[in-house]
Short mmCIF file of C-alpha atoms in Angstrom, two decimals:
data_model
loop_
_atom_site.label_atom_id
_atom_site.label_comp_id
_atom_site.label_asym_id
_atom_site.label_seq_id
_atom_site.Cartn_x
_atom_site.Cartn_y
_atom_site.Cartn_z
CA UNK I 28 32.66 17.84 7.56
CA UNK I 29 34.60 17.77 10.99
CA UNK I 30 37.07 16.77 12.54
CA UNK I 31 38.34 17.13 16.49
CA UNK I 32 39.76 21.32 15.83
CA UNK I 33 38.41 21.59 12.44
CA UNK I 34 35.26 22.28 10.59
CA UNK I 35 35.00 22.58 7.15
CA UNK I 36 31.96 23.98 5.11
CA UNK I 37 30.61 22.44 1.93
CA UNK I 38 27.61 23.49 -0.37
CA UNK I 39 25.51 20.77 -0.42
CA UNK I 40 24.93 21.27 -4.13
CA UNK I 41 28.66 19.51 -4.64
CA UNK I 42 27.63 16.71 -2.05
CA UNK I 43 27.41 14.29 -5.21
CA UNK I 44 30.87 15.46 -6.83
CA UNK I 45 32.71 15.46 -3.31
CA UNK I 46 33.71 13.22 -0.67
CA UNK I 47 30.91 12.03 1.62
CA UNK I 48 31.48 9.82 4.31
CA UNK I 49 30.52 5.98 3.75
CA UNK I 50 28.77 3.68 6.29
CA UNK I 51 29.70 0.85 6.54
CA UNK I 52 27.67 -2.46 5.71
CA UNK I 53 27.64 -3.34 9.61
CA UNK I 54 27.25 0.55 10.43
CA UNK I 55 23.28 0.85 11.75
CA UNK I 56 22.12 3.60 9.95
CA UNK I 57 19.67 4.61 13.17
CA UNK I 58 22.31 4.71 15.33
CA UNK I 59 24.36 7.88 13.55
CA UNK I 60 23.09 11.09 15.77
CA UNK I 61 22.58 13.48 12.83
CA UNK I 62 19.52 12.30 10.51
CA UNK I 63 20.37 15.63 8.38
CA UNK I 64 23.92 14.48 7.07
CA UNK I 65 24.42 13.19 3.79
CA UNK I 66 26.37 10.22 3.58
CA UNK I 67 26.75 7.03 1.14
CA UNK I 68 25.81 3.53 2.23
CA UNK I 69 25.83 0.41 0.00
CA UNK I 70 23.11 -1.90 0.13
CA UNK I 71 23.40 -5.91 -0.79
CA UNK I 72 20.70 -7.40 -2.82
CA UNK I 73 20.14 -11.16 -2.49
CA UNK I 74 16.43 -11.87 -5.07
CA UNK I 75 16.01 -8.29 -6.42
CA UNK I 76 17.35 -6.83 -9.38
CA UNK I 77 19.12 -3.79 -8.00
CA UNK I 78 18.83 -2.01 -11.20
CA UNK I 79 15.10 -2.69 -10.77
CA UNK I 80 15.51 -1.36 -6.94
CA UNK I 81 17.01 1.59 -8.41
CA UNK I 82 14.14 2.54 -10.39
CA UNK I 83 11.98 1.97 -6.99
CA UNK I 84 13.95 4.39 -4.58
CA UNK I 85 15.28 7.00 -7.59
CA UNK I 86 12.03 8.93 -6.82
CA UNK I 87 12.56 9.00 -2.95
CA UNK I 88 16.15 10.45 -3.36
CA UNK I 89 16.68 14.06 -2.38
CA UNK I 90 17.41 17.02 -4.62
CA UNK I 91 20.96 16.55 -4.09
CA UNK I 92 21.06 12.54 -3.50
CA UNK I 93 22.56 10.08 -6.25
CA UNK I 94 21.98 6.01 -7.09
CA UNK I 95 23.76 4.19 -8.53
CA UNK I 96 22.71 0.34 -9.16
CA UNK I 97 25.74 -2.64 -9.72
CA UNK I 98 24.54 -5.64 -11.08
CA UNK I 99 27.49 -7.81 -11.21
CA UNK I 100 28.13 -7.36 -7.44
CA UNK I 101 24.70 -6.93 -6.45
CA UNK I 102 24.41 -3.77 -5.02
CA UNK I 103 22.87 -0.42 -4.45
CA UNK I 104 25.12 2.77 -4.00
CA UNK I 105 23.12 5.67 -2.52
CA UNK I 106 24.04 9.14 -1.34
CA UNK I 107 21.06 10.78 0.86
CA UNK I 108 20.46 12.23 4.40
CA UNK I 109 20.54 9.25 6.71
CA UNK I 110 17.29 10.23 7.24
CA UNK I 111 16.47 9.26 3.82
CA UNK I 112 18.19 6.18 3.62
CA UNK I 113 16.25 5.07 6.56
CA UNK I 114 13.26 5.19 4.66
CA UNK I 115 14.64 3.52 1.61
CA UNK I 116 16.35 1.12 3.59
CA UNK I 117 13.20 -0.49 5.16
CA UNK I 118 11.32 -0.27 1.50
CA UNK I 119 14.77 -2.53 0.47
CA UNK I 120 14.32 -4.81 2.60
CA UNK I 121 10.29 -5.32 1.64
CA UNK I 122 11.09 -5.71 -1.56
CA UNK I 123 14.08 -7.73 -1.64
CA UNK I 124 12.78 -11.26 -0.64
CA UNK I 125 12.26 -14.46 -2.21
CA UNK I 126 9.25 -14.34 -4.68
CA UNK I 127 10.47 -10.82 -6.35
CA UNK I 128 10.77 -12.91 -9.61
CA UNK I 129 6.83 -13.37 -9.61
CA UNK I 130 6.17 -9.60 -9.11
CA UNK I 131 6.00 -6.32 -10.59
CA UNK I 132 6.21 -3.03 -8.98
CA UNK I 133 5.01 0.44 -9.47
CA UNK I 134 4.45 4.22 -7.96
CA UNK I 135 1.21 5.30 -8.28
CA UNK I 136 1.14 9.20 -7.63
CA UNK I 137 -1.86 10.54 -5.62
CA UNK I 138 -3.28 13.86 -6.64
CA UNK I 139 -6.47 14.18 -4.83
CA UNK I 140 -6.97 12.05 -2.13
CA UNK I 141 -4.93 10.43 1.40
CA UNK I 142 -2.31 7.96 0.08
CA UNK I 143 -2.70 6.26 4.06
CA UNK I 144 -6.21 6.10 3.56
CA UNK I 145 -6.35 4.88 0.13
CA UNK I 146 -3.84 2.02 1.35
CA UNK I 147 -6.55 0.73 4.25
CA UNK I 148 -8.85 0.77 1.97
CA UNK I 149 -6.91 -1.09 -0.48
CA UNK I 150 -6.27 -3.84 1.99
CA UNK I 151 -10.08 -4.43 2.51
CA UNK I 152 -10.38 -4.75 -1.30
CA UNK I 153 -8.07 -6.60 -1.93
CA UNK I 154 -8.87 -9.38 0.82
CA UNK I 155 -6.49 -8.12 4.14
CA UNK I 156 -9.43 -8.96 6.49
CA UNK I 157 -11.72 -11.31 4.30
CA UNK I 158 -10.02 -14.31 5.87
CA UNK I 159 -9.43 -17.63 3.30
CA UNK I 160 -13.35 -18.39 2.43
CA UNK I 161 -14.04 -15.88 0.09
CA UNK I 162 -11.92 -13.35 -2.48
CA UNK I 163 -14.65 -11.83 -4.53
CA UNK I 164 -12.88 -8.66 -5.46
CA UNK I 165 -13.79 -7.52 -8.86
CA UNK I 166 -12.73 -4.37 -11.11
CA UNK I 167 -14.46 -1.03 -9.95
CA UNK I 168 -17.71 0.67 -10.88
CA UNK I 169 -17.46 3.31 -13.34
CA UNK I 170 -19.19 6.28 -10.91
CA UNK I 171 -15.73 5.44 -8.83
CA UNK I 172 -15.73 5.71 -4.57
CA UNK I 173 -13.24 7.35 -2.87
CA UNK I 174 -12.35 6.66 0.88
CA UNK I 175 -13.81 9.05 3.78
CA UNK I 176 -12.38 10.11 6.72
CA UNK I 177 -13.57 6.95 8.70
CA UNK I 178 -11.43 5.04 6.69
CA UNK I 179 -8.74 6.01 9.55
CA UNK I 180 -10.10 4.18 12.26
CA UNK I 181 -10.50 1.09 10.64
CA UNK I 182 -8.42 -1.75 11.56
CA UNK I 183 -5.17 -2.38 9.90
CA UNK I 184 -1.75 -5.16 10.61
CA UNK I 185 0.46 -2.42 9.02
CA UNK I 186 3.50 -2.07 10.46
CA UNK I 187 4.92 1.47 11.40
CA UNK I 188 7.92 2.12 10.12
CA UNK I 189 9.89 4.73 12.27
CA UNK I 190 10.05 8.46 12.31
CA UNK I 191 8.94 8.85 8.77
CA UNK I 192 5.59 7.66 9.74
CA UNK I 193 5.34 5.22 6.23
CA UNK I 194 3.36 2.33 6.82
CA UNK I 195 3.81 -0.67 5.08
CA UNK I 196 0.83 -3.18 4.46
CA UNK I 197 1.10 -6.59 3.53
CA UNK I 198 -1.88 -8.52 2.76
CA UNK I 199 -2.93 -11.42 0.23
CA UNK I 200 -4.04 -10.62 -2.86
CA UNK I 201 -6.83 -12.30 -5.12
CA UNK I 202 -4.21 -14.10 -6.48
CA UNK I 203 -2.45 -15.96 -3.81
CA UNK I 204 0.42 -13.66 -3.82
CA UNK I 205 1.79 -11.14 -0.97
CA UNK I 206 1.08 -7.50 -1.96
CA UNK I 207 2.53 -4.71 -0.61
CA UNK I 208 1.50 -1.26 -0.51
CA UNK I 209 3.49 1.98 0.94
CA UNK I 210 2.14 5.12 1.86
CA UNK I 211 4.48 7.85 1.15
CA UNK I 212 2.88 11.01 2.60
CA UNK I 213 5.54 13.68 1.66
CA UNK I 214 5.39 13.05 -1.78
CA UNK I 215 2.08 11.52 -2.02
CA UNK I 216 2.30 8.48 -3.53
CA UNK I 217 2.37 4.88 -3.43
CA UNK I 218 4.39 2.17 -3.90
CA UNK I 219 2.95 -0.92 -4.65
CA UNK I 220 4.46 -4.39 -5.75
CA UNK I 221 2.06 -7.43 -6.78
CA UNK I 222 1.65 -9.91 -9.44
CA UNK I 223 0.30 -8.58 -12.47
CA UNK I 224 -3.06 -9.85 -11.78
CA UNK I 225 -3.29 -8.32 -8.81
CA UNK I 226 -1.79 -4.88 -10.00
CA UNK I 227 -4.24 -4.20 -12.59
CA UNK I 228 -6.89 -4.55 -10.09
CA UNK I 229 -4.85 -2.11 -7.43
CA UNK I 230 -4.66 0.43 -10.55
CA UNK I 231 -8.20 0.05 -11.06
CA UNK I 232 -9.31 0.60 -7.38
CA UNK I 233 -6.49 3.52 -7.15
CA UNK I 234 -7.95 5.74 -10.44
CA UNK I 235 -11.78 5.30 -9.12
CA UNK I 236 -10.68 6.11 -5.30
CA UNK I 237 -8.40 9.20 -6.46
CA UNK I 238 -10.90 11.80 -7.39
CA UNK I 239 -11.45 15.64 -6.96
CA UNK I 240 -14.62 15.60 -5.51
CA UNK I 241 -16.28 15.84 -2.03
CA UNK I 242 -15.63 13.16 0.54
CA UNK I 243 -18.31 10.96 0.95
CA UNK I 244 -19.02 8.19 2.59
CA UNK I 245 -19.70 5.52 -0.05
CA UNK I 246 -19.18 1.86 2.13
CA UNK I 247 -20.30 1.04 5.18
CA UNK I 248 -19.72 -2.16 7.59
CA UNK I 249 -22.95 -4.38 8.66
CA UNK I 250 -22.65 -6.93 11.63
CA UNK I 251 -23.48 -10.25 11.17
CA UNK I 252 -24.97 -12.30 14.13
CA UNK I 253 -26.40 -15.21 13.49
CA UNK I 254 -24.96 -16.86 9.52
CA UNK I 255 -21.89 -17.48 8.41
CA UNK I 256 -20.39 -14.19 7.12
CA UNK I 257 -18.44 -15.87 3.72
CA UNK I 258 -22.21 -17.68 3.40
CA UNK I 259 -23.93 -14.32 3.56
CA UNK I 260 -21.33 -12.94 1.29
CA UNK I 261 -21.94 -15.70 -1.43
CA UNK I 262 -25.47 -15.33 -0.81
CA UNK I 263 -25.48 -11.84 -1.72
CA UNK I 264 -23.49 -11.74 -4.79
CA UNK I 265 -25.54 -14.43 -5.96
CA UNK I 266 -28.71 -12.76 -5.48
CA UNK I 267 -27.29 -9.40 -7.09
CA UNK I 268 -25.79 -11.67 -10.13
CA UNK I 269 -29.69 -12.76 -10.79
CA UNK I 270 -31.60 -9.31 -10.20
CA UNK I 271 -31.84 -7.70 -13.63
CA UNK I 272 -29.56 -4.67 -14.76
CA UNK I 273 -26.40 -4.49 -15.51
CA UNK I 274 -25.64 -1.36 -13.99
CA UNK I 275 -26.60 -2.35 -10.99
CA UNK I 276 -24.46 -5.41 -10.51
CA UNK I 277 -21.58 -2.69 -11.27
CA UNK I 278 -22.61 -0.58 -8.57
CA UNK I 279 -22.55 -2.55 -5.78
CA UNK I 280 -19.29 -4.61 -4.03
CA UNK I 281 -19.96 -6.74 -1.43
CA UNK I 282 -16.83 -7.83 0.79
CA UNK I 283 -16.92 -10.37 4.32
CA UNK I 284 -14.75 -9.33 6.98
CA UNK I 285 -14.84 -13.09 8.29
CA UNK I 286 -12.71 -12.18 11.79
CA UNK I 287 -15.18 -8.91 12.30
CA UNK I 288 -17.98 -10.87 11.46
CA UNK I 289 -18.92 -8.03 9.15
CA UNK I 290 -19.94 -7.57 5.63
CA UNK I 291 -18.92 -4.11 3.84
CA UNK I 292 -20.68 -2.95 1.09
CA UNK I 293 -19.99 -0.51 -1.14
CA UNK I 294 -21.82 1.83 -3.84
CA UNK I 295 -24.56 4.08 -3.57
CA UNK I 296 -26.97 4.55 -0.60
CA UNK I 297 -30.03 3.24 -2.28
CA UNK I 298 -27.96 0.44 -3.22
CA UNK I 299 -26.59 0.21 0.24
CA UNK I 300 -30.06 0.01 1.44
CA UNK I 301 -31.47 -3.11 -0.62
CA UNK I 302 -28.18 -4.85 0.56
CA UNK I 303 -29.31 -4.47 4.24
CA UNK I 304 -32.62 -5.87 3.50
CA UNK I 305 -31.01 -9.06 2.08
CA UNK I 306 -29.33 -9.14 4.73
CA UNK I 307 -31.91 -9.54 7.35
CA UNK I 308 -33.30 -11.89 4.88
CA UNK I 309 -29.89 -14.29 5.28
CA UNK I 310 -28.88 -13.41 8.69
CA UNK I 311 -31.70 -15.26 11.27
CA UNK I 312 -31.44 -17.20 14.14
CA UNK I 313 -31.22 -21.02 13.21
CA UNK I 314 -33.84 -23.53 13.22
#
């Protein structure tokens, strides 16, 4: 603490039992200088619970932070670096909208693999670039996939979010509702909030793509020139449905990127391989 002749040192170990200064509802939070001081900020709910919020941002808070949630006026007391409450200010404001009521939320932790990767990936699952003709996401193969390094330079509408580098991805889920996913690098998780349909199947996909083993490139993206890609798509799952073997309907996902006229396929090479035949099969010039 300061003031114009005098400064006055605190452990930051009694920042939750002593005064810290309070911004102010109309206060930008990015335009204080110091991102390392702690201060207190409220933050108005309007659709989310903010007991429920609380739960959200508890793990985000520093060591020495403190939440506090008041239902009857609606709002979120938190003590961090400002920093910090950047961060959990934009995640506020994702979750805080309209359809909350319809949703659950959840923080998956990652142990093995990219959390940023993971959440690309994610958004090709679950139907970010698939455009509205087809939604054919299903649960995961047991013998799992994991995302490779590639997975970086694929294409992605997330929005940056600042210094902190989170991104946060929105996309449409199988069921019709907005999902959104958050990276959080530094403590390597992510934050997700879906319907319930749509959660179990981001669960799913999480456990099978977070796994100690090499990276390996299990998917790959084939162009599409002459058919309709959500044709070729429904083509393909149809002829896997037929072929005989159950574990080998399992193994194999097949997904349209519609605007990248692309289909990606995931599984095993072999199984790769035979896709790309049926393929050339589907995809030929008309007439």
């Amino acid at each position: 603490e300061h003031t114009d002749y005098v400064i006055q040192l605190k452990a930051i170990t009694d920042v939750k039992t002593g005064p810290v200064p309070t911004v102010s509802a109309g206060q930008a939070l990015a335009m204080i200088e110091n991102k390392k001081q702690v201060v207190q900020t409220f933050f108005k709910l309007v659709n989310y619970s903010p007991s429920q919020m609380g739960q959200v941002v508890q793990p985000l808070i520093g060591e020495h932070g403190y939440v506090s949630a008041d239902e009857t006026t609606g709002q979120l007391l938190v003590i961090d670096t400002v920093e910090n409450l950047m961060r959990i200010e934009r995640i506020i404001a994702v979750f805080d909208v309209s359809d909350a009521g319809k949703t659950i939320q959840k923080v998956f932790p990652i142990r093995y693999g990219d959390p940023a990767e993971i959440v690309q990936l994610l958004r090709i699952l679950l139907g970010g670039e698939a455009g509205s003709g087809s939604r054919s996401i299903r649960a995961p193969s047991r013998g799992g996939m994991r995302p490779s390094s590639s997975s970086r330079s694929s294409s992605s509408s997330s929005s940056r979010s600042g210094t902190s580098g989170t991104a946060t991805s929105v996309v449409i889920g199988p069921s019709q509702m907005p999902v959104i996913l958050i990276p959080e690098q530094n403590r390597r998780w992510i934050i997700a909030r879906a319907s319930p349909e749509d959660m179990k199947l981001i669960e799913e996909w999480i456990t099978r793509l977070d796994r100690e083993e090499p990276i390996k490139k299990d998917y790959e993206t084939i162009p599409i020139t002459y058919a309709d890609v959500s044709e070729v798509a429904s083509r393909l799952n149809e002829a896997l449905q037929n072929m005989p073997g159950q574990e080998l309907k399992a193994s194999v996902l097949v997904q349209p990127l519609v605007k990248a006229r692309q289909i990606m396929v995931f599984g095993r090479e072999d199984r790769r391989e035979m896709v790309k035949k049926l393929i050339q099969e589907i995809d030929i010039p008309p007439g």
